[in-house]
Structures are given as structure tokens and as C-alpha cells.
mmCIF file of C-alpha atoms and ligand atoms in Angstrom:
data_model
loop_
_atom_site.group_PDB
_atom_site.id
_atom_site.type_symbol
_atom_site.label_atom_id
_atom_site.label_comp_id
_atom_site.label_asym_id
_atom_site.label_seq_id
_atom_site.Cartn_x
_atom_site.Cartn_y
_atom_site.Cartn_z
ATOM 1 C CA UNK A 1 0.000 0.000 0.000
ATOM 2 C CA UNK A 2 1.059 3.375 -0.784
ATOM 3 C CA UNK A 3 2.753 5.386 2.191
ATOM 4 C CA UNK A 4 1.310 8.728 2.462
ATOM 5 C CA UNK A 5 2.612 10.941 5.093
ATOM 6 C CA UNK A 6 -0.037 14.171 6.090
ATOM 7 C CA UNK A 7 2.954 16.482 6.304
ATOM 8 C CA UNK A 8 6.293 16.177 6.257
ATOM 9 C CA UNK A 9 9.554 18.376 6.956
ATOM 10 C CA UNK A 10 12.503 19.922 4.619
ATOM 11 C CA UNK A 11 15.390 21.584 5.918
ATOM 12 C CA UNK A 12 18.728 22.366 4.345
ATOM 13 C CA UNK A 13 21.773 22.080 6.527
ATOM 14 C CA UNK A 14 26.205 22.467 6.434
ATOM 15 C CA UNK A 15 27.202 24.381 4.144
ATOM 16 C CA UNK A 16 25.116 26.553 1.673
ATOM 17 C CA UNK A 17 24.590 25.430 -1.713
ATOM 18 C CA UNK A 18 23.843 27.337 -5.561
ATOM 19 C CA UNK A 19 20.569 25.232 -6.352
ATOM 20 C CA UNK A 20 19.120 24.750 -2.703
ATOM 21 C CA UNK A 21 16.291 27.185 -3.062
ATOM 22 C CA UNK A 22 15.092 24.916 -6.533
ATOM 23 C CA UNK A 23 14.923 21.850 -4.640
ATOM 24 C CA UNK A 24 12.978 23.126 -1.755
ATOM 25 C CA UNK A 25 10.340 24.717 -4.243
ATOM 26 C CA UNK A 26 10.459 21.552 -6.195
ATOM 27 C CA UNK A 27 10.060 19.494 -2.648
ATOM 28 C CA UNK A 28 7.009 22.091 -1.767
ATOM 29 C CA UNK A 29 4.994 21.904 -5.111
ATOM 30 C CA UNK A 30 5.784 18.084 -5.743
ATOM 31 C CA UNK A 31 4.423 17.558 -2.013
ATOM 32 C CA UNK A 32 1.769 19.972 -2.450
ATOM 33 C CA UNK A 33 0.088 18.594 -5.422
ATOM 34 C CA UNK A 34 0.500 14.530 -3.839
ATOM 35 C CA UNK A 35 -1.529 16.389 -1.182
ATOM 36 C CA UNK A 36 0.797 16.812 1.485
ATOM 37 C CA UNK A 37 1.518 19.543 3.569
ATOM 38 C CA UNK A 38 4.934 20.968 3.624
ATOM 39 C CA UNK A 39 6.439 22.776 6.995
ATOM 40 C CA UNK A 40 9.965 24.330 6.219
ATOM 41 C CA UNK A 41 12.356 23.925 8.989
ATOM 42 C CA UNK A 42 14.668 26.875 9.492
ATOM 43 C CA UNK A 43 18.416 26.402 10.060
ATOM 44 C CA UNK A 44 18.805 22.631 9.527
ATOM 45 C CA UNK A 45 18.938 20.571 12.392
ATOM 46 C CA UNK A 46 19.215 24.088 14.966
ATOM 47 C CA UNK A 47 15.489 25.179 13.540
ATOM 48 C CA UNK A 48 14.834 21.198 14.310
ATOM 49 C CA UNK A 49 15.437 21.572 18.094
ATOM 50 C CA UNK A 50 14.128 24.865 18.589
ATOM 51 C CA UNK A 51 11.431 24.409 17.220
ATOM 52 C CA UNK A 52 11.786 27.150 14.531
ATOM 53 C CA UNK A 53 9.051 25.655 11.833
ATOM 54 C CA UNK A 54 6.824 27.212 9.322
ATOM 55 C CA UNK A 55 4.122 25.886 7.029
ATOM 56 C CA UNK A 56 4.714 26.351 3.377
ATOM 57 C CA UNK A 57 2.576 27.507 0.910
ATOM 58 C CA UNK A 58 3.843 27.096 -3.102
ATOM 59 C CA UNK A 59 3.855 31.395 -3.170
ATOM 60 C CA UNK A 60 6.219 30.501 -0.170
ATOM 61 C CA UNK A 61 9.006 28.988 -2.969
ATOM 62 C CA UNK A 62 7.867 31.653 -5.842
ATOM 63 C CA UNK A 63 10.920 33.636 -7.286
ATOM 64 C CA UNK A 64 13.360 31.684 -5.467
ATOM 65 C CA UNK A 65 14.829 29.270 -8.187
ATOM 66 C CA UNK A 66 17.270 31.782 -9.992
ATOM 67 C CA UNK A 67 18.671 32.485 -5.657
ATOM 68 C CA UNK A 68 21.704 31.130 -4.555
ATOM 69 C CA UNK A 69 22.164 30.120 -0.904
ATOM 70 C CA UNK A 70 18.866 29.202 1.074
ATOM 71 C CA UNK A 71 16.012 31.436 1.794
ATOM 72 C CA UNK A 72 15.304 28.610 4.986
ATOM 73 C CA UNK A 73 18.816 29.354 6.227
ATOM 74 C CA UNK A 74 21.563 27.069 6.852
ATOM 75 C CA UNK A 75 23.706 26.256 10.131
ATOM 76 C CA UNK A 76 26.288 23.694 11.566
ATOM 77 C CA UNK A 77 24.791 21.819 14.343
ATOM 78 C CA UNK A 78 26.927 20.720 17.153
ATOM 79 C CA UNK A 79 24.088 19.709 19.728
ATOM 80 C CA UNK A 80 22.638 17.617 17.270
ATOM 81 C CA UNK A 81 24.952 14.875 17.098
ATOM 82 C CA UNK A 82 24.461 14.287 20.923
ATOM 83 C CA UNK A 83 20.998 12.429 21.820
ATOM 84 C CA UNK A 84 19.940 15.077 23.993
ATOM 85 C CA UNK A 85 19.793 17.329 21.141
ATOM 86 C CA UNK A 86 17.912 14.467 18.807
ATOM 87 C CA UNK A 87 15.326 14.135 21.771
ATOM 88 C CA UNK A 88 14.249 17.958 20.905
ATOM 89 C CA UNK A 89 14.125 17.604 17.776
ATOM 90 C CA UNK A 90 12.277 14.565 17.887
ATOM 91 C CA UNK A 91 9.768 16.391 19.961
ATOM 92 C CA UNK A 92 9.783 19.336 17.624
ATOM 93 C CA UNK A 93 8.498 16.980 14.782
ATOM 94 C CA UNK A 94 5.668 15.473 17.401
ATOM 95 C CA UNK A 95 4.459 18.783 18.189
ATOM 96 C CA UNK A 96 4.570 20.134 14.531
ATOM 97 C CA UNK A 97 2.935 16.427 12.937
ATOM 98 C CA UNK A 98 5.904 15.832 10.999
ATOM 99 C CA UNK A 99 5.872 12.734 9.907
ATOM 100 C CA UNK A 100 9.122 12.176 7.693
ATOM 101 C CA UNK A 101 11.938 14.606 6.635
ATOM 102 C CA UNK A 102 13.637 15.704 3.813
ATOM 103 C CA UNK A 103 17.296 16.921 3.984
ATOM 104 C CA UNK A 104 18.702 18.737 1.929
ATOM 105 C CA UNK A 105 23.029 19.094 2.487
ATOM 106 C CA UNK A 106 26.065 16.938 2.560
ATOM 107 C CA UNK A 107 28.257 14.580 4.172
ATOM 108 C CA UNK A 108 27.332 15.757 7.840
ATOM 109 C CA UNK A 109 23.635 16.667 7.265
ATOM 110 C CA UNK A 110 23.505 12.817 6.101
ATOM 111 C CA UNK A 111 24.569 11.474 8.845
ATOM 112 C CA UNK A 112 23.324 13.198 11.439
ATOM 113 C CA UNK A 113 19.839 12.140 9.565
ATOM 114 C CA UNK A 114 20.592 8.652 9.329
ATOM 115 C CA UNK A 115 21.232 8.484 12.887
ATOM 116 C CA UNK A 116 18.326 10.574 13.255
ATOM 117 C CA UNK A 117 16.231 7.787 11.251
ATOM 118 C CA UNK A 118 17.105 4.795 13.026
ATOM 119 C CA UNK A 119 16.999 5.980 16.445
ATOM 120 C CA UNK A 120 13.143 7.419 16.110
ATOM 121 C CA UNK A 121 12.007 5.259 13.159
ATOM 122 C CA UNK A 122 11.596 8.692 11.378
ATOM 123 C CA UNK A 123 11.974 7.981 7.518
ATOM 124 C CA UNK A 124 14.392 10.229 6.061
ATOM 125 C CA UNK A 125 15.466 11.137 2.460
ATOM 126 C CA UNK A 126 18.484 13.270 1.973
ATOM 127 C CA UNK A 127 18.827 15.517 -1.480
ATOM 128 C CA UNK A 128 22.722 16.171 -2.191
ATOM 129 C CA UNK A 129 23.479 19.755 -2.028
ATOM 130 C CA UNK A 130 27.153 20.816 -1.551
ATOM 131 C CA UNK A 131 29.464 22.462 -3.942
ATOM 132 C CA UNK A 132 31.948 19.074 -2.769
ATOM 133 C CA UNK A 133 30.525 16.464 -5.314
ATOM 134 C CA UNK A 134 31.996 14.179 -2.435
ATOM 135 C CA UNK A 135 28.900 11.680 -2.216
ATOM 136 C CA UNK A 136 29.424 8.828 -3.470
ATOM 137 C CA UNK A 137 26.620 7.300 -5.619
ATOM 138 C CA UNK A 138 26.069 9.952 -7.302
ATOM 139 C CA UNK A 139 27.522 11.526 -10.159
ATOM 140 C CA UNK A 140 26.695 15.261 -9.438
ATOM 141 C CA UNK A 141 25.565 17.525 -6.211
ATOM 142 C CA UNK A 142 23.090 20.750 -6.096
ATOM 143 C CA UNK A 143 25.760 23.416 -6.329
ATOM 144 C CA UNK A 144 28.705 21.547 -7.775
ATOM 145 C CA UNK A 145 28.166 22.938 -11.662
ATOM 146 C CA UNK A 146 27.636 25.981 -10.300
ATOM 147 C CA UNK A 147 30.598 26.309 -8.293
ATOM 148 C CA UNK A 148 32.682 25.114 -10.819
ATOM 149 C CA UNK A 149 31.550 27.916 -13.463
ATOM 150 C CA UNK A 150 32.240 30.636 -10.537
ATOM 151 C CA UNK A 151 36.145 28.846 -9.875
ATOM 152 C CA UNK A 152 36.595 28.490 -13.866
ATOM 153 C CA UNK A 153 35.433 32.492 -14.505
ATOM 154 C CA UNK A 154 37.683 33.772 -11.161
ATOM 155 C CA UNK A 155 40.726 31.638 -13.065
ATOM 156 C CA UNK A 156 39.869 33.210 -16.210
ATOM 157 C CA UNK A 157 40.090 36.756 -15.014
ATOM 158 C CA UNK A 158 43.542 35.851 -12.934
ATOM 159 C CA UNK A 159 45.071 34.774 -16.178
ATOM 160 C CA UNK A 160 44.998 38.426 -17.674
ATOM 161 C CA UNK A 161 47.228 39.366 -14.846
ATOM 162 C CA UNK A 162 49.421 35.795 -14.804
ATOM 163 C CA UNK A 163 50.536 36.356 -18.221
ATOM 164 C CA UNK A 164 51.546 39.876 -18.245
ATOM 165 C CA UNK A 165 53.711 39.223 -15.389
ATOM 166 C CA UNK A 166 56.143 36.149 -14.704
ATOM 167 C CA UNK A 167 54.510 34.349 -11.709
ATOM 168 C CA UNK A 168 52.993 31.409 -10.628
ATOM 169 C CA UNK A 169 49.460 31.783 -9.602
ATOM 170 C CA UNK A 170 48.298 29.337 -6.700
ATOM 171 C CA UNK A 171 44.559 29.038 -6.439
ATOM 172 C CA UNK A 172 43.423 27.555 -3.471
ATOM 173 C CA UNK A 173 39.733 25.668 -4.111
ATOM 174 C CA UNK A 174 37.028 24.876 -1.588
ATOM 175 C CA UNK A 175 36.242 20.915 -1.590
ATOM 176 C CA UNK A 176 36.600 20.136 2.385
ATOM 177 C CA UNK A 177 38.407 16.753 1.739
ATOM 178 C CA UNK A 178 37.846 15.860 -1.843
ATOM 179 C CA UNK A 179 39.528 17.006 -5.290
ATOM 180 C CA UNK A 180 36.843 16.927 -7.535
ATOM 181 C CA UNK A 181 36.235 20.734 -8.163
ATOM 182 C CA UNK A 182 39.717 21.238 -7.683
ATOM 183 C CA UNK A 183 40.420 18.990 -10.421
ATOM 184 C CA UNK A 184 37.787 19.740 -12.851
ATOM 185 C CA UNK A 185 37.766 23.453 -12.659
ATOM 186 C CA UNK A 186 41.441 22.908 -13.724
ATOM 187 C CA UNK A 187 40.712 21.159 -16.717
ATOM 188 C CA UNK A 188 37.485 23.813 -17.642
ATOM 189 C CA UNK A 189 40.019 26.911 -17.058
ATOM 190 C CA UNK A 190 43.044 25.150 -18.706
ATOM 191 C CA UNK A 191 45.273 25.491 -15.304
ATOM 192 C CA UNK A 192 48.939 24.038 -15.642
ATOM 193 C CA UNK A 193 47.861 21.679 -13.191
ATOM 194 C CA UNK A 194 46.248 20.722 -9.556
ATOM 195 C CA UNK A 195 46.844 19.384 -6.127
ATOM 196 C CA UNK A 196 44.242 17.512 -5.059
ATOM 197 C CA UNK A 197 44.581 15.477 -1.649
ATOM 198 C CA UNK A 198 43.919 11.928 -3.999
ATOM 199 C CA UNK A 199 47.043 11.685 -5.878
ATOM 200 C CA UNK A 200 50.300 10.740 -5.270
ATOM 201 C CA UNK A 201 52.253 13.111 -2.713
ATOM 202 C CA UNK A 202 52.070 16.989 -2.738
ATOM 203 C CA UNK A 203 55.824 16.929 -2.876
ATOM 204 C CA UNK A 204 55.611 15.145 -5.955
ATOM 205 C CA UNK A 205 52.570 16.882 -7.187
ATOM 206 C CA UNK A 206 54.315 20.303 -6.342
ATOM 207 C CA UNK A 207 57.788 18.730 -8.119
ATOM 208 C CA UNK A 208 55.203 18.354 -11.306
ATOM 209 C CA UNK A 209 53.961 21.463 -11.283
ATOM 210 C CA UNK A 210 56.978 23.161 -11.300
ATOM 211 C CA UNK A 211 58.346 21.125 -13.713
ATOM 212 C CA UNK A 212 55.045 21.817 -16.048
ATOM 213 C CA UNK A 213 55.963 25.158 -15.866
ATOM 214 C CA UNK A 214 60.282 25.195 -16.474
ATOM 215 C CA UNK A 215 59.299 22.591 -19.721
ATOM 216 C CA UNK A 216 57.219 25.098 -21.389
ATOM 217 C CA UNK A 217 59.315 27.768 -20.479
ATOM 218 C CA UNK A 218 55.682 30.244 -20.557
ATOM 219 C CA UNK A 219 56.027 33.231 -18.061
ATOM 220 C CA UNK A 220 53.099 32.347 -15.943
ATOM 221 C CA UNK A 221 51.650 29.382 -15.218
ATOM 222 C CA UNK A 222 48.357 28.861 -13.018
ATOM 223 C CA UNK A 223 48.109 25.692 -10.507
ATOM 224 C CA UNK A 224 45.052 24.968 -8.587
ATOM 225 C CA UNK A 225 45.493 23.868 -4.763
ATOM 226 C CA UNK A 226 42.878 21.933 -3.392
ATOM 227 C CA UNK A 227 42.189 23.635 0.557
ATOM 228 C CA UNK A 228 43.124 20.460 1.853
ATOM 229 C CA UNK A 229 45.565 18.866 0.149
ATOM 230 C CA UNK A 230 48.254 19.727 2.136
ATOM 231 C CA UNK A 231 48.534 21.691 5.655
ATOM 232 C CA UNK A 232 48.758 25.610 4.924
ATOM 233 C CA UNK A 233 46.418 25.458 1.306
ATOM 234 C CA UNK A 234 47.708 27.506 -1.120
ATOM 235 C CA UNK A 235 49.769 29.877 1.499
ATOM 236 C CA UNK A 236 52.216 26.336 2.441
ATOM 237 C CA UNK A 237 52.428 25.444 -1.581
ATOM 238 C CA UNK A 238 53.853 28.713 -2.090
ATOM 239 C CA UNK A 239 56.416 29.001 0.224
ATOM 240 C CA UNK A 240 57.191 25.488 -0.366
ATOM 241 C CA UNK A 241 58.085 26.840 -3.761
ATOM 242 C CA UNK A 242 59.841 29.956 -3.198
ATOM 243 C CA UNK A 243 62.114 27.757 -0.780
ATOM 244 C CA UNK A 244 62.713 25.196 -3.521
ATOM 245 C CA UNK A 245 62.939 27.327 -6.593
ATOM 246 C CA UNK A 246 63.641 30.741 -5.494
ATOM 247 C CA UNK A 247 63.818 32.104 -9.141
ATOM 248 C CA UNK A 248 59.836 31.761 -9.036
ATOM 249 C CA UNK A 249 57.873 34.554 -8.073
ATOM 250 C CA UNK A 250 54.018 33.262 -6.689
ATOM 251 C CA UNK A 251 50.919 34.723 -5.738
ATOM 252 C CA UNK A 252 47.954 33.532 -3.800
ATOM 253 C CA UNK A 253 44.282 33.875 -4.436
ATOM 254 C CA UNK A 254 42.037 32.184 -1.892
ATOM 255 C CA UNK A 255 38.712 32.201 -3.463
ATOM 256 C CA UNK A 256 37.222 31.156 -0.449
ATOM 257 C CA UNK A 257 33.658 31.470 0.096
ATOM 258 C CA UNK A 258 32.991 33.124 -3.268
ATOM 259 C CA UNK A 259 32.878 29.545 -4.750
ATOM 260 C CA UNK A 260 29.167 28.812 -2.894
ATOM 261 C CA UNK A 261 27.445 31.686 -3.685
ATOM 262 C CA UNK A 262 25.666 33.181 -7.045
ATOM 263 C CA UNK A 263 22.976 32.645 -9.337
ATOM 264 C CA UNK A 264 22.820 28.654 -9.800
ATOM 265 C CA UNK A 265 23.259 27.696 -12.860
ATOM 266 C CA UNK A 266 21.138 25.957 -15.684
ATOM 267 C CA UNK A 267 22.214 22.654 -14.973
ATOM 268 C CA UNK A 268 21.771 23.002 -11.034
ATOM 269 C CA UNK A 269 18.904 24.037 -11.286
ATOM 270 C CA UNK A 270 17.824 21.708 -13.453
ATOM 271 C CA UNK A 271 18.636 18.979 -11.373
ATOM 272 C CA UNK A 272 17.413 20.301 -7.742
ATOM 273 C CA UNK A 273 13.922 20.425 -9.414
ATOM 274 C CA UNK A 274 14.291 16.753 -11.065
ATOM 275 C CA UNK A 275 15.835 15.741 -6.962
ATOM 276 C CA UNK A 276 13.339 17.780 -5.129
ATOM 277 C CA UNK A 277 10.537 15.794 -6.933
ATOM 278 C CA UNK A 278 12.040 12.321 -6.483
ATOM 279 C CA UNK A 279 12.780 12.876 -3.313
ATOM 280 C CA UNK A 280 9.035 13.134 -2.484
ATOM 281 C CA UNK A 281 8.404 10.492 -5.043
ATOM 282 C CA UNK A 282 10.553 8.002 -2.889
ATOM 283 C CA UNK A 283 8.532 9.057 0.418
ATOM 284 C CA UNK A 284 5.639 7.791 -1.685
ATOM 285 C CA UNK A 285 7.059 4.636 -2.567
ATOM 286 C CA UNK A 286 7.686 4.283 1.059
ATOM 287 C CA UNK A 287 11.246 4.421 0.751
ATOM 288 C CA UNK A 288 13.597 5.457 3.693
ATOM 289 C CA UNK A 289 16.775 6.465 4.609
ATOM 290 C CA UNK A 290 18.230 6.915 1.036
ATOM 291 C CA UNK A 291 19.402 9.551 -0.876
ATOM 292 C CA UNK A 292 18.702 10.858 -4.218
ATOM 293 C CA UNK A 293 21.369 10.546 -6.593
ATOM 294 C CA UNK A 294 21.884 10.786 -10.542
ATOM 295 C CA UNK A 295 23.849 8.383 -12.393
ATOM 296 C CA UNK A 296 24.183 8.397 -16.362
ATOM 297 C CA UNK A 297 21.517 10.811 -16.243
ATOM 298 C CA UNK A 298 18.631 8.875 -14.325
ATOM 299 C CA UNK A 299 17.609 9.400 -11.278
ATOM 300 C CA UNK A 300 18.289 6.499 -8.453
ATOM 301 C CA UNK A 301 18.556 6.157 -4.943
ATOM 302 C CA UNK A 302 20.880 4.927 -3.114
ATOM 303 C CA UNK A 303 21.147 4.018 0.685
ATOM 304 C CA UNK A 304 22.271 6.954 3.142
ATOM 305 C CA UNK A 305 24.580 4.588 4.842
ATOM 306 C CA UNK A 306 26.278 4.218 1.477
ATOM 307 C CA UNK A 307 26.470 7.784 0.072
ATOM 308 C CA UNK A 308 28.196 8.734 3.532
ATOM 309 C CA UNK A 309 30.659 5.396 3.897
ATOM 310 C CA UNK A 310 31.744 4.681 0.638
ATOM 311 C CA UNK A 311 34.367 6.784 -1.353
ATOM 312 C CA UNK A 312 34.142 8.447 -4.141
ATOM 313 C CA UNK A 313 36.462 7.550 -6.787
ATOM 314 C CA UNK A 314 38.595 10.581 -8.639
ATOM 315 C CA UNK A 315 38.608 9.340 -12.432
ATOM 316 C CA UNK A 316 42.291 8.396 -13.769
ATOM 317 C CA UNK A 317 41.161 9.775 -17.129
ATOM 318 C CA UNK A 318 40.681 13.201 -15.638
ATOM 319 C CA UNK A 319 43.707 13.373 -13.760
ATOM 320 C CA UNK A 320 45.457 12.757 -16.581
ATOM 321 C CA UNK A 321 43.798 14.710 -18.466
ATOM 322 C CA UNK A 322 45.404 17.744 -16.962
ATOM 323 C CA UNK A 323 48.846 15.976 -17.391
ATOM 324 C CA UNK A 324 48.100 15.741 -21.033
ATOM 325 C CA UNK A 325 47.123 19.217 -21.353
ATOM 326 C CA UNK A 326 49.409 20.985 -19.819
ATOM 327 C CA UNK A 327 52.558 20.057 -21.919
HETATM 328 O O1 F6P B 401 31.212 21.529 2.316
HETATM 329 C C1 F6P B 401 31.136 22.751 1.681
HETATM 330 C C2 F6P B 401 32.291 23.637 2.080
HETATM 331 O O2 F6P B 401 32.207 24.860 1.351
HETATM 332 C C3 F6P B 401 33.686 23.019 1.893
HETATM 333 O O3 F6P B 401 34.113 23.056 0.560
HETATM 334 C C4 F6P B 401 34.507 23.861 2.838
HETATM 335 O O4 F6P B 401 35.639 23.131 3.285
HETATM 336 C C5 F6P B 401 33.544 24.109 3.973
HETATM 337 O O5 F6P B 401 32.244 23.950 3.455
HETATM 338 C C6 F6P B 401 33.669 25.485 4.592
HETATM 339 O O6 F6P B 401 32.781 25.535 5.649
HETATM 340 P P1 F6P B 401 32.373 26.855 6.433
HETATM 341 O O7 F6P B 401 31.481 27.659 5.546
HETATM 342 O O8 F6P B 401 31.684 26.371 7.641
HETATM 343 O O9 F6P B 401 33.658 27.611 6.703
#
């Protein structure tokens, strides 16, 4: 028999997203026209303890699609890994007639939910928005595209200034601790190459970048530091540099938290509204505790426990990719 829950929660949590407002006004409308009532949970999990709760209307998501960040607010949550702070919230859903939640974040917000889940038989779908890509069974994340186009655009507009001048440029990328934007946004912006925390050591992925640089003898070259990848970012890769091969001259940008804001774009929003609707599609089906992904295109769903536990893979053809490229 068809689950059909009367009303049930959304709330996006961690860090901010490009695409987040699209999938809460496709979660509203695709609830709202199964017949169920939608209550908007401010803050993530915070809003979930205190209580902080409104019912949505579909005017409630009008206008919001082409709006980066959240219009329900975001917010790390330290009292709601400890049970004390999952008894509130429990009782905030009680009070409110919540009778399921959808989550809409990363890594953290996921489990934190799946705990969530289990512990009060709550079911629980999770919608990945972070500008990381880092979940693994999917192939893309609310935000990701976006973020990507922001990074590739910023590198763009330092390249005027790399090549008139005989520097290196070290971009350091968001990505907490995954390469994937690092890496790819280095391929879209035709950077000399990236450190990303997956691959080899950053000794010898610094050694390789210098070298990229002496062999084609250009006056400026442009390497891409994941934030993580080594301690430092960006800031220890250059020094590192200047000690080795004082005859370079760097520079630093730390794009910082540019990279999860603006319009989203085409393609993120595109797929919040396709993940907002499954997501309440899979409450229907009675499914629980998984998260929406894409993969080749279709939309699947995979089990929270696996999105968060499993790693995903950097492709081999993309990191060399940038080796090819950059001779
Ligand atoms: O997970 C998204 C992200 O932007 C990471 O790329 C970054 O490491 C982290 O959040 C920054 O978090 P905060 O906004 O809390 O400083």
C-alpha cells in the first residue's frame, strides 16, 4: 500500500549550496500537489530543536529558483549529534505532525539524519546539495556545476594578470576533503595543473607542477590547490616553492567562500527540481533512509549509509587529463 505521510519536513543544513532554493520549491509543489503539507524547517537541524518551523505555501518557494544560498537558512549543528539534542528535535516533529523529513546538504547533514532515522524510526530522504561532489553514488551535487563555473570564470580573469607578469598563480579551491572541483575546474580553465589530496604526494605533485611550468618555459603558469591537500592550502604550496625554486615569483588567491554563492546555474537548477521531486516520489514509494542521486543521467537512490561510507572515486582519465594538457 502506498505510504502517504499528512505532512512532512525539509530543511537544508552544512554548508550553503547554488541550487538549494530549486529543490525546496520543487520538494514544496511536488508535495503539495501529492496532497501533502509541507512545513519548512529553518536552520537545519538548529530550527529542528528549537522548534523554529513554518508551514509552506507554493507562493512561499515563488521567485526563489534563480537564488543562490537558502532562503530557509543554513547552520552547523553541534548539539545535534548528541541524543539530547535528537530528543528535541524529535519532539519538535511530534508537536509540529511531521511525519518524515527531507534533507537537503552533505556529508554531515547525512549522517546526522541517518542516525536521526534509526533511532526514532523517522523515515528520512536526503537531497545532495554541496558544492563538494563528495557523495558517493552519485555523479553530481546541487551546487557543484555551479561552483565550478564561478572557480573556472575567477581563473579566467587571474590569467589576464598571470601572463603579463612572470609568476605562478596558486589558487586555493574549496572541496573540504575531496579534489573533484579542484580537479575539474582545472581542466574547464586550462590550469597548468592541480593538487588535489587523492594523488600521489604533494611533494611530488608540487615537483610536477613546477616542472610543467620550467618545460614550457611560458612566463606564468596557473596551478590549482585543493584547501586540503596539504597543511597551509595555497599559502604552504607557495612558500614550499619559493624555498625550492627561489627564481619563481608566486601569488595567492584564496577564493574562499565566493565559490558557494551566485545565481545557480542551468544545470543546477535543473537537477534540484528533477531531486526535489524524487525525493518526495521516494517518500511515496515508502522508501527510507536513502538519498537521491543521478547516475548516467537517471535518477536512483541509493542508501544513506552508502552515500556517507563509501568513497568516491577521482577518475584516472581526468587526472590525466590535466597531465596531457598541460605540456
Ligand atoms: O562543504 C562545503 C564547504 O564549502 C567546503 O568546501 C569547505 O571546506 C567548507 O564547506 C567550509 O565551511 P564553512 O562555511 O563552515 O567555513
Amino acid at each position: 500500500m502506498e505510504f502517504k505521510p499528512k505532512t512532512i519536513g525539509v530543511l537544508t543544513s552544512g554548508g550553503d549550496a547554488p541550487g538549494m532554493n530549486a529543490a525546496l520549491r520543487a520538494v514544496t509543489r511536488a508535495a503539495i500537489s501529492n496532497g501533502i503539507k509541507v512545513k519548512a524547517i529553518y536552520r537545519g537541524y538548529k530550527g529542528l530543536i528549537d522548534g523554529e518551523v513554518e508551514e509552506f505555501t507554493s507562493q512561499n518557494v515563488s521567485g526563489i529558483i534563480q537564488r543562490g544560498g537558502t532562503i530557509i537558512k543554513s547552520a552547523r549543528c553541534p548539539e545535534f549529534p548528541t541524543k539530547e539534542g535528537r530528543e528535541k528535535a524529535y519532539e519538535t516533529l511530534k508537536r509540529e505532525g511531521i511525519e518524515a523529513l527531507i534533507i537537503i546538504g552533505g556529508d554531515g547533514t547525512f549522517t546526522g539524519g541517518r542516525i536521526f532515522a534509526q533511532e526514532y524510526n523517522v523515515p528520512v530522504i536526503g537531497i545532495p546539495g554541496t558544492i563538494d561532489n563528495d557523495l558517493w553514488g552519485t555523479d553530481a551535487t546541487i551546487g557543484y556545476d555551479t561552483a565550478l563555473n564561478t572557480i573556472m570564470h575567477c581563473v579566467d580573469t587571474l590569467r589576464d594578470t598571470a601572463t603579463s607578469h612572470e609568476r605562478v598563480f596558486l589558487v586555493e579551491v574549496m572541496g573540504r576533503d575531496a579534489g573533484f572541483l579542484t580537479l575539474n575546474a582545472a581542466i574547464a580553465a586550462g590550469a597548468e595543473a592541480a593538487i588535489i589530496p587523492e594523488r600521489a604526494t604533494i611533494i611530488e605533485q608540487i615537483e610536477a607542477a613546477i616542472g610543467q611550468g620550467k618545460r614550457k618555459s611560458k612566463n606564468s603558469s596557473i596551478v590549482l590547490v585543493q584547501e586540503h591537500a596539504i597543511e597551509g592550502g595555497a599559502q604552504a604550496v607557495a612558500k614550499m616553492m619559493e624555498h625550492e625554486h627561489p627564481e619563481f615569483s608566486t601569488r595567492v588567491t584564496i577564493l574562499g567562500h565566493l565559490q558557494r554563492g551566485g545565481s545557480p546555474t542551468a544545470n543546477d537548477r535543473i537537477l534540484a527540481s528533477r531531486m526535489g521531486i524524487a525525493a518526495v516520489q521516494a517518500l511515496l514509494e515508502d522508501q527510507r533512509n536513502v538519498m537521491v542521486g543521478v547516475k548516467n543521467g537517471e535518477i536512483d537512490y541509493v542508501p544513506l549509509s552508502k552515500a556517507i561510507k563509501q568513497k568516491k572515486d577521482i577518475k584516472d582519465e581526468k587526472w590525466e587529463a590535466i597531465q596531457v594538457l598541460s605540456i
